[in-house]
Short mmCIF file of C-alpha atoms in Angstrom, two decimals:
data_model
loop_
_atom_site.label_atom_id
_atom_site.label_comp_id
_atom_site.label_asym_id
_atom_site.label_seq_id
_atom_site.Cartn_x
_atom_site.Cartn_y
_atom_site.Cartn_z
CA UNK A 29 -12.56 0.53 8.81
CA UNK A 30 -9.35 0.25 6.86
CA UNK A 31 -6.24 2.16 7.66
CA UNK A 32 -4.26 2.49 4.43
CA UNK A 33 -2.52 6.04 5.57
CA UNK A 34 -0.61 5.99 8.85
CA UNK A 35 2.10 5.27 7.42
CA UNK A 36 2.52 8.37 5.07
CA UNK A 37 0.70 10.73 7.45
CA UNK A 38 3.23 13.46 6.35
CA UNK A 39 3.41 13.70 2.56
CA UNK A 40 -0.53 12.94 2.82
CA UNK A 41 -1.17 16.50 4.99
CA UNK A 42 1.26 17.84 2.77
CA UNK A 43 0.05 17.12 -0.75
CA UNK A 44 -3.65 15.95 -0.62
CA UNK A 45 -5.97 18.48 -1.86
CA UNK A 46 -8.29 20.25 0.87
CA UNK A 47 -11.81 21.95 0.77
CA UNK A 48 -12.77 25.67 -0.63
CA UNK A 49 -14.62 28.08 1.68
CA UNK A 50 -17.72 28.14 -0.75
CA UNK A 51 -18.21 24.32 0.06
CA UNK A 52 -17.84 24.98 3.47
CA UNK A 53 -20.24 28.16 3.53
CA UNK A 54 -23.18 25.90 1.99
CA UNK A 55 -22.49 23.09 4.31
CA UNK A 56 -22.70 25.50 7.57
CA UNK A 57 -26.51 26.92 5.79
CA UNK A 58 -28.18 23.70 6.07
CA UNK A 59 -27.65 23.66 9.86
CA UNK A 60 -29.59 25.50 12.43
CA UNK A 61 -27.33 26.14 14.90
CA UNK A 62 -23.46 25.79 14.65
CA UNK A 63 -23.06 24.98 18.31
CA UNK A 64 -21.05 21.26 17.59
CA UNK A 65 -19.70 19.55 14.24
CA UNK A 66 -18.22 16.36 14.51
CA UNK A 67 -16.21 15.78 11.32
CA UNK A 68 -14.91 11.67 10.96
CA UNK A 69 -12.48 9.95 9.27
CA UNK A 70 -11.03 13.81 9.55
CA UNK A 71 -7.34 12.65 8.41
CA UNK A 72 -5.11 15.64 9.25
CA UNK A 73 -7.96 18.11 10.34
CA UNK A 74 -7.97 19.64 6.36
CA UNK A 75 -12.15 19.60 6.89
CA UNK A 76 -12.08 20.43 10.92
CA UNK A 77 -9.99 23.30 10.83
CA UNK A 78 -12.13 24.87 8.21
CA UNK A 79 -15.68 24.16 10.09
CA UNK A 80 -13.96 25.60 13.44
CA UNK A 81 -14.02 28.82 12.13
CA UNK A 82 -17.97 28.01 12.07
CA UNK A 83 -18.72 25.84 15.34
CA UNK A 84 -18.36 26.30 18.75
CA UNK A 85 -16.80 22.88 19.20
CA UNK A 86 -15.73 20.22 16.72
CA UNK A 87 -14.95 17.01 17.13
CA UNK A 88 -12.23 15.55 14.61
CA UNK A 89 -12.25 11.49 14.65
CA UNK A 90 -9.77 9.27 13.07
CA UNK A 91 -8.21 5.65 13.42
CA UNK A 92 -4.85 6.86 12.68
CA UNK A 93 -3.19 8.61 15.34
CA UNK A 94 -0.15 9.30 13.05
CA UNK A 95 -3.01 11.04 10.88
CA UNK A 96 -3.82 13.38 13.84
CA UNK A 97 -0.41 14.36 14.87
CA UNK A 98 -0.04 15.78 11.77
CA UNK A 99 -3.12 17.58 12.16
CA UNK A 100 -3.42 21.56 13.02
CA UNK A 101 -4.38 22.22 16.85
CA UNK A 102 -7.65 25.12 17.13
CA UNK A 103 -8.65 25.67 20.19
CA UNK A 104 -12.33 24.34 19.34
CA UNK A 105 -10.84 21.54 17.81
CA UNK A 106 -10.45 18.24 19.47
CA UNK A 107 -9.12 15.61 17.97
CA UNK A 108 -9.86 11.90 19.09
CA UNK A 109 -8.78 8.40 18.24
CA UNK A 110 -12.05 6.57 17.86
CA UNK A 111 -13.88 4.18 15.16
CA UNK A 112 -16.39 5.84 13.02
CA UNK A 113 -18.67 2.82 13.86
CA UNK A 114 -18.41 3.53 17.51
CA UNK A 115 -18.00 6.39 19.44
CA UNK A 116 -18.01 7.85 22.83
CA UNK A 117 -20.08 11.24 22.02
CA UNK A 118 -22.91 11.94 23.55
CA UNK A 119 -26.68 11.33 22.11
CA UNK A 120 -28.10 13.94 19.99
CA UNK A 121 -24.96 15.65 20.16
CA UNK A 122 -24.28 17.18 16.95
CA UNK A 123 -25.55 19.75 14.12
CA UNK A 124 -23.08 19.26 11.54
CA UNK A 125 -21.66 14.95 10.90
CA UNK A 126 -18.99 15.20 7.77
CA UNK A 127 -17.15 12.68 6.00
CA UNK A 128 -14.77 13.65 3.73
CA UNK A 129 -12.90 11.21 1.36
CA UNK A 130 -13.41 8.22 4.16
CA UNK A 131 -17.23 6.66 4.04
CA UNK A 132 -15.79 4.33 1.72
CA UNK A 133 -14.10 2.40 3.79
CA UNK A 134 -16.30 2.99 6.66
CA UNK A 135 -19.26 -0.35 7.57
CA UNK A 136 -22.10 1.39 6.29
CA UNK A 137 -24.88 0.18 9.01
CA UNK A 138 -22.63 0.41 12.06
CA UNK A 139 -21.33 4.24 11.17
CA UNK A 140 -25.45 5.39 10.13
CA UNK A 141 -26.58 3.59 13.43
CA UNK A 142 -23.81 6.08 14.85
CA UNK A 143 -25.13 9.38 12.83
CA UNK A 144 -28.67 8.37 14.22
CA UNK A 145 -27.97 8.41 17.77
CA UNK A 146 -25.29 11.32 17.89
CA UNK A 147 -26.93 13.54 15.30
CA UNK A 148 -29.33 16.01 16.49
CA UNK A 149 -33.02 15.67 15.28
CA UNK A 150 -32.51 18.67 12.51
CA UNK A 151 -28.96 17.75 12.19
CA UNK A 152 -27.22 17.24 8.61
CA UNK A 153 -25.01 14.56 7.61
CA UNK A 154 -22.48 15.44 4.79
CA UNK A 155 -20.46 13.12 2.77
CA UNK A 156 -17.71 14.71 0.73
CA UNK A 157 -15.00 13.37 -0.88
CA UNK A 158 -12.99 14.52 -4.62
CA UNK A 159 -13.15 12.87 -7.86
CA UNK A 160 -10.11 11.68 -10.12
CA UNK A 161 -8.24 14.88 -10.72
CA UNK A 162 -7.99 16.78 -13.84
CA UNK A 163 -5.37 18.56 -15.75
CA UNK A 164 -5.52 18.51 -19.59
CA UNK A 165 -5.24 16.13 -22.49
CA UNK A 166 -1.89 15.43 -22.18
CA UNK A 167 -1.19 15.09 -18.48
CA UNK A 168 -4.83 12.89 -18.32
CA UNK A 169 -3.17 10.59 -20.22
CA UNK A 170 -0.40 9.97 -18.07
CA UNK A 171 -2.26 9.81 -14.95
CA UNK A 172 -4.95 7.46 -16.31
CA UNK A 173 -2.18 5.24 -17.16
CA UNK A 174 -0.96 4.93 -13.63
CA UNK A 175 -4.28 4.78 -12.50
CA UNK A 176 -5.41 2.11 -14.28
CA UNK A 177 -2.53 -0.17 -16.09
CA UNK A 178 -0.05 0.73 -13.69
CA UNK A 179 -1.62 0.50 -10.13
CA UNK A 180 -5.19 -0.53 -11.16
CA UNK A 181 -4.67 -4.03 -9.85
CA UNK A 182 -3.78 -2.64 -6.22
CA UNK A 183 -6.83 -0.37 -5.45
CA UNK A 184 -9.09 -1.69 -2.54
CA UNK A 185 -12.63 -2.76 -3.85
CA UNK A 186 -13.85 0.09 -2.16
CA UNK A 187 -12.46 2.57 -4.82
CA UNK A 188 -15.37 1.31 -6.92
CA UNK A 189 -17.59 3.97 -4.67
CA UNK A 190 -14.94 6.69 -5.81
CA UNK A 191 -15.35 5.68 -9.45
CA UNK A 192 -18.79 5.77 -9.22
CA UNK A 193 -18.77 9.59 -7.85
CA UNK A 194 -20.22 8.26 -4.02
CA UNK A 195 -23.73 8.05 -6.02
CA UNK A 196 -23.73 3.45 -4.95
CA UNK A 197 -23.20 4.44 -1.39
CA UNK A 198 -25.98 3.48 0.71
CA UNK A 199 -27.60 6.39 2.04
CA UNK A 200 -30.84 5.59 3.98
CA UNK A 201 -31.53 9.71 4.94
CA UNK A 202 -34.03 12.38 3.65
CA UNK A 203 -31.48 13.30 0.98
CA UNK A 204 -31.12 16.82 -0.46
CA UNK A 205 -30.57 18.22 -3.98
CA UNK A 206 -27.04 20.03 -4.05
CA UNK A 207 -25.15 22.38 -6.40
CA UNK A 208 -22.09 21.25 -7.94
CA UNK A 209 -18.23 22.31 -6.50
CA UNK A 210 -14.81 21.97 -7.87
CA UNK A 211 -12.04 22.60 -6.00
CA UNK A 212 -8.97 24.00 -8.61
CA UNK A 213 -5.63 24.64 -8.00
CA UNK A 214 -2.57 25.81 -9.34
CA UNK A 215 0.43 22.88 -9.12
CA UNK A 216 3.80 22.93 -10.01
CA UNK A 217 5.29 19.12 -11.44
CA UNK A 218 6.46 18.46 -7.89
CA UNK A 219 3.12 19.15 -6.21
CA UNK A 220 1.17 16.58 -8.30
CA UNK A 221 4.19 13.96 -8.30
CA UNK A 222 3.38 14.30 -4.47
CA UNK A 223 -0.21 13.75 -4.61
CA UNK A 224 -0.21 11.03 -6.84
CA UNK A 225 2.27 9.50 -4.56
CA UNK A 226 -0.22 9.66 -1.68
CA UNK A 227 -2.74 7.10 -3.76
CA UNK A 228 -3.36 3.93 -1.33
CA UNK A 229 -2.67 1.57 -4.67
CA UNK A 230 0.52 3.45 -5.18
CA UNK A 231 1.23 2.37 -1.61
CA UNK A 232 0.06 -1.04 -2.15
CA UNK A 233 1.95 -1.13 -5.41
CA UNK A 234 5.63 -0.02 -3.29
CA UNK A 235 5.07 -2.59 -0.59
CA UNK A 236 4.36 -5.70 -3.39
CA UNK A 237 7.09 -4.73 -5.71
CA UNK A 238 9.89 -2.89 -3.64
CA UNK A 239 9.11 0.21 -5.91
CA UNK A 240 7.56 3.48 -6.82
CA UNK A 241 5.21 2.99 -9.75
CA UNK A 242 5.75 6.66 -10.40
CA UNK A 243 9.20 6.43 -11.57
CA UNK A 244 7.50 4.77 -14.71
CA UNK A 245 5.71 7.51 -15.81
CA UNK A 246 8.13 10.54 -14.42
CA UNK A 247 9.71 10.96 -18.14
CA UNK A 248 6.68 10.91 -19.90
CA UNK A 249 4.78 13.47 -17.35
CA UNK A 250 7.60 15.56 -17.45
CA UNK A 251 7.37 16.03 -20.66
CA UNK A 252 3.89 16.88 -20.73
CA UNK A 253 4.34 19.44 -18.78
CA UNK A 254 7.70 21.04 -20.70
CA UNK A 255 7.05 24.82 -20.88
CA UNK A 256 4.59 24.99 -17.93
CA UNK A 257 5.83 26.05 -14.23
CA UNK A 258 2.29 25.11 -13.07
CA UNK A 259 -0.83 23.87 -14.47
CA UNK A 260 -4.54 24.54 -13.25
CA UNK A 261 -5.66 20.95 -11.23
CA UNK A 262 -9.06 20.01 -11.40
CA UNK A 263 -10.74 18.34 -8.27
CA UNK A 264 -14.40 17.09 -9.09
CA UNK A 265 -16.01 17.26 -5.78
CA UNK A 266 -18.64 14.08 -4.57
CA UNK A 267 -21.27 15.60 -2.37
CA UNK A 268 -24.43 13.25 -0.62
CA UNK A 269 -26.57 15.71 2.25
CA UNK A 270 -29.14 14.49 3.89
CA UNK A 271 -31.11 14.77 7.23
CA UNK A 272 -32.73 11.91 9.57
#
C-alpha cells in the first residue's frame, strides 16, 4: 500500500471532506450486531469517529502514523499502525470492515484474504470513497483544468479506480444494490483552495517542480467566485457493499 499523505497529515484532517450521518445510518442497518467495526486505511479517524457512536469497539488502521496523530481519540476507538493486507485482529472478529477513499491503493487479494478471515460470517464489507467534487460551471472549469492539464501527469495509476467511480475494483463478495449519497457542503474560497491542495498529484506536482500548481489557477478561481462568500460543494459519493 502506498503512503502519499504523511507528510500533510494536518491540512489533510483539516480540509478533506468527511461522511454524512445518513451514509453512516444505512451502513450500521446492514449489520446484525454492532458489537466491533474495524474501519482501514481510516486516515485521521473522519469514518471511525462517526461508526463509534454505533459500535462497541472500533478498530481504526492506517500506515501513516502521522495520519493517526492527527486523528480524534473516543474511548471505543483504537487506533493502530498496521497494513491493510495484514493484520493482527482476531478471526471472525468483525461486523462492520470499511474503506473509505483508500482500497485503491490497497493489493486487492492480500486485503480480501484479510476481510475473509477477520470478517464475521454475516459481516459487511463497505467500500466508500467521494467522487471529483462539484461546484458550478464556472468553478468546474477551473478545477478540471488543474485536474487534468495541470497535475494530470502526476496522479498514481490508481486514480483510474477513482475516475471510474470504484465500479473496476475487484470485488469477489455477494454484492448488494445501494441507494445513491452526496455529501454537500458549504465552502468559502479558502476551504476549497485547501482541499484541492490536499490532492496526492498536487503533492507530486510540488516535490517535481519546487511549486504549488495552485498558484496557476488562484486568479482565475478567484474570480469565479467574485460576489460569493461560499458556494454549495458537491461530493459524489462511490459506494461497493457486499457480504462473504
Amino acid at each position: 500500500m502506498k503512503d502519499n499523505f504523511s507528510g500533510h497529515s494536518d491540512s489533510y484532517s483539516k480540509f478533506r471532506p468527511g461522511y454524512r450521518s445518513e451514509l453512516i445510518s444505512y451502513l450500521v442497518s446492514l449489520t446484525k450486531r454492532q458489537q466491533c467495526a474495524w474501519d482501514c486505511g481510516t486516515g485521521n479517524g473522519q469514518l471511525a469517529v462517526k461508526l463509534a457512536a454505533y459500535f462497541d469497539e472500533v478498530y481504526a488502521t492506517d500506515l501513516s502514523e502521522n495520519q493517526l496523530r492527527n486523528a480524534t481519540p473516543k474511548n471505543n476507538i483504537q487506533y493502530r499502525t498496521e497494513q491493510a493486507e495484514k493484520t493482527s485482529f482476531d478471526a471472525s472478529q468483525f461486523d462492520l470492515i470499511t474503506v473509505a477513499q483508500a482500497i485503491h491503493w490497497f493489493d486487492f487479494d492480500a486485503f480480501y484474504a484479510e476481510v475473509r478471515r477477520t470478517l464475521r460470517e454475516d459481516g459487511v464489507l463497505a467500500i466508500v470513497g467521494y467522487a471529483l467534487l462539484q461546484v458550478d460551471e464556472s468553478t468546474d472549469k477551473v478545477i478540471q483544468k488543474l485536474y487534468s492539464d495541470i497535475v494530470g501527469p502526476y496522479w498514481d495509476p490508481e486514480r483510474k479506480y477513482i475516475e471510474d467511480l470504484y465500479k473496476t475494483i475487484p470485488f469477489p463478495f455477494h454484492e448488494e444494490k445501494t441507494p445513491v449519497f452526496h455529501d454537500e457542503y458549504q465552502w468559502t474560497l479558502e476551504q476549497l483552495m485547501g482541499y484541492l491542495e490536499t490532492w496526492s498529484a498536487v503533492k507530486h506536482y510540488m516535490r517535481d517542480r519546487g511549486e504549488n500548481p495552485i498558484t496557476l489557477i488562484s486568479e482565475t478561481l478567484k474570480q469565479s467566485w467574485e460576489g460569493f462568500d461560499t458556494k454549495t460543494v458537491t461530493f459524489p459519493i462511490m459506494l461497493r457493499v457486499g457480504r462473504l
